[in-house]
Short mmCIF file of C-alpha atoms in Angstrom, two decimals:
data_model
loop_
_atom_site.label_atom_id
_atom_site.label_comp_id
_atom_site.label_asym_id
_atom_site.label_seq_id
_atom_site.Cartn_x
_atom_site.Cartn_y
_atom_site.Cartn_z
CA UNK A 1489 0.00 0.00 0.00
CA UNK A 1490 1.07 3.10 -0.29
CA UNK A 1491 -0.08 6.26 2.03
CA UNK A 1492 0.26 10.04 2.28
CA UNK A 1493 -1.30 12.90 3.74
CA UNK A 1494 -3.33 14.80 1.44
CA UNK A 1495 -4.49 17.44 3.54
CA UNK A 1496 -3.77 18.88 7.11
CA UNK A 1497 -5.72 21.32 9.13
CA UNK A 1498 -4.52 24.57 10.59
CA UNK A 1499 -5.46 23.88 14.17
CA UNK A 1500 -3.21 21.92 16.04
CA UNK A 1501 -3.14 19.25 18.71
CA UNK A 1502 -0.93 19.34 21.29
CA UNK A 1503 -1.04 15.94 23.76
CA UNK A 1504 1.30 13.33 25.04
CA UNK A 1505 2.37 10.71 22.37
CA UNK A 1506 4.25 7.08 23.09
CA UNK A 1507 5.27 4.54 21.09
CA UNK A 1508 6.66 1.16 20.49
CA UNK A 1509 10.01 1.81 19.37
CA UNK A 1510 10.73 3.78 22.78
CA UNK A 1511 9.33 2.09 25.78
CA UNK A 1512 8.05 3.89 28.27
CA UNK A 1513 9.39 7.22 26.71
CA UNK A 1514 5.92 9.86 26.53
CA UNK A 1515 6.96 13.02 24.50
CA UNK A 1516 4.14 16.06 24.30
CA UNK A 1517 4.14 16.40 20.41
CA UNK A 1518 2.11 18.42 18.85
CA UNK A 1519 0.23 17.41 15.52
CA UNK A 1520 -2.75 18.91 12.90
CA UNK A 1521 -5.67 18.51 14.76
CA UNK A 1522 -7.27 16.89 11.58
CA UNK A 1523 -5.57 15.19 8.43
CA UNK A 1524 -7.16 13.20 4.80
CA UNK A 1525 -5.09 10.82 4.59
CA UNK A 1526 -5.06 8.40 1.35
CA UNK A 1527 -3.46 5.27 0.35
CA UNK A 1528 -3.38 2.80 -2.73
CA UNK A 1529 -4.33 -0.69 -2.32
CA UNK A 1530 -2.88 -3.55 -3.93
CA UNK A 1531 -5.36 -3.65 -6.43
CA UNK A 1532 -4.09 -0.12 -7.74
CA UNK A 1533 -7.51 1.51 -6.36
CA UNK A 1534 -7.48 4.58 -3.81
CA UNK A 1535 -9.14 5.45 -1.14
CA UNK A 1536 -9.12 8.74 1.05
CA UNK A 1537 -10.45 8.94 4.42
CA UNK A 1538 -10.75 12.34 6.57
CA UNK A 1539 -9.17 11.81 10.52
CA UNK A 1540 -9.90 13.31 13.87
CA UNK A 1541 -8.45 14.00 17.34
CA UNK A 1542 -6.70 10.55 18.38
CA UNK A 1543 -7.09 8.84 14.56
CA UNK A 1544 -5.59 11.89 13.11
CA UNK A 1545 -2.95 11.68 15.49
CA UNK A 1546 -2.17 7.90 14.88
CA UNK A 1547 -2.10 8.06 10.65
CA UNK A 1548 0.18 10.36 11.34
CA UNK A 1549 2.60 8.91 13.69
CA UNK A 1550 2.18 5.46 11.80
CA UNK A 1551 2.56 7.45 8.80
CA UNK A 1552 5.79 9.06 10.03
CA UNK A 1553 7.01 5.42 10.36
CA UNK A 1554 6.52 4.60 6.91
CA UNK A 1555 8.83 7.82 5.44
CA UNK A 1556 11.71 6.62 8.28
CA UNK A 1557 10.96 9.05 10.96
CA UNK A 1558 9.89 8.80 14.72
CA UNK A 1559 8.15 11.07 16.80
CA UNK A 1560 11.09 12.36 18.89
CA UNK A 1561 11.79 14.32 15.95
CA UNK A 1562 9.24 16.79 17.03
CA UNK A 1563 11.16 17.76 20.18
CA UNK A 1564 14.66 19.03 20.46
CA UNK A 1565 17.23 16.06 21.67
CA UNK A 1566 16.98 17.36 25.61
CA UNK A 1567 13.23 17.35 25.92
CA UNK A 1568 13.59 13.80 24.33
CA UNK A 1569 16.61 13.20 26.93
CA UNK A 1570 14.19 14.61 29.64
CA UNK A 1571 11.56 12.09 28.83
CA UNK A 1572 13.89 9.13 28.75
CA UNK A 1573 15.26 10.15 32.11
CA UNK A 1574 11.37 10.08 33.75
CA UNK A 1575 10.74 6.53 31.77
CA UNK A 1576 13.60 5.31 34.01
CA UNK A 1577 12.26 6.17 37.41
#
């Protein structure tokens, strides 16, 4: 499949985000509050879907992924340090 963001809103989101790769590790990122996101299938046919609020904010951290990034690229490398520092104690 292949995905992208179409479309992003102005308004933003600003809320805690975790994830997988980084256990424990909770980062305050903050992300369009709404996105259209659309992907190809297999077949070759598309499909475009508008997100909201905590979908919005998962297409686009799962999203991220996909192009090779992670979300502790949305804070500078001591907030990040912070944040693996408090996953420790």
């Amino acid at each position: 499949m292949l995905f992208r963001s179409v479309t992003t809103s102005v308004e933003q989101w600003r809320h805690d985000e975790g994830c997988l790769s980084f256990p424990g590790v909770q980062l305050e990122v903050e992300r369009p509050a709404q996105v259209v996101g659309r992907w190809q299938h297999r077949d070759g046919t598309w499909e475009q879907r508008e997100f909201e609020g905590w979908d919005a904010k998962c297409f686009q951290h799962e999203l991220e992924h996909l192009q090779g990034q992670v979300f502790k690229q949305h804070v500078s490398e001591l907030k990040y340090q912070q944040a693996v520092k408090r996953s420790r104690r």
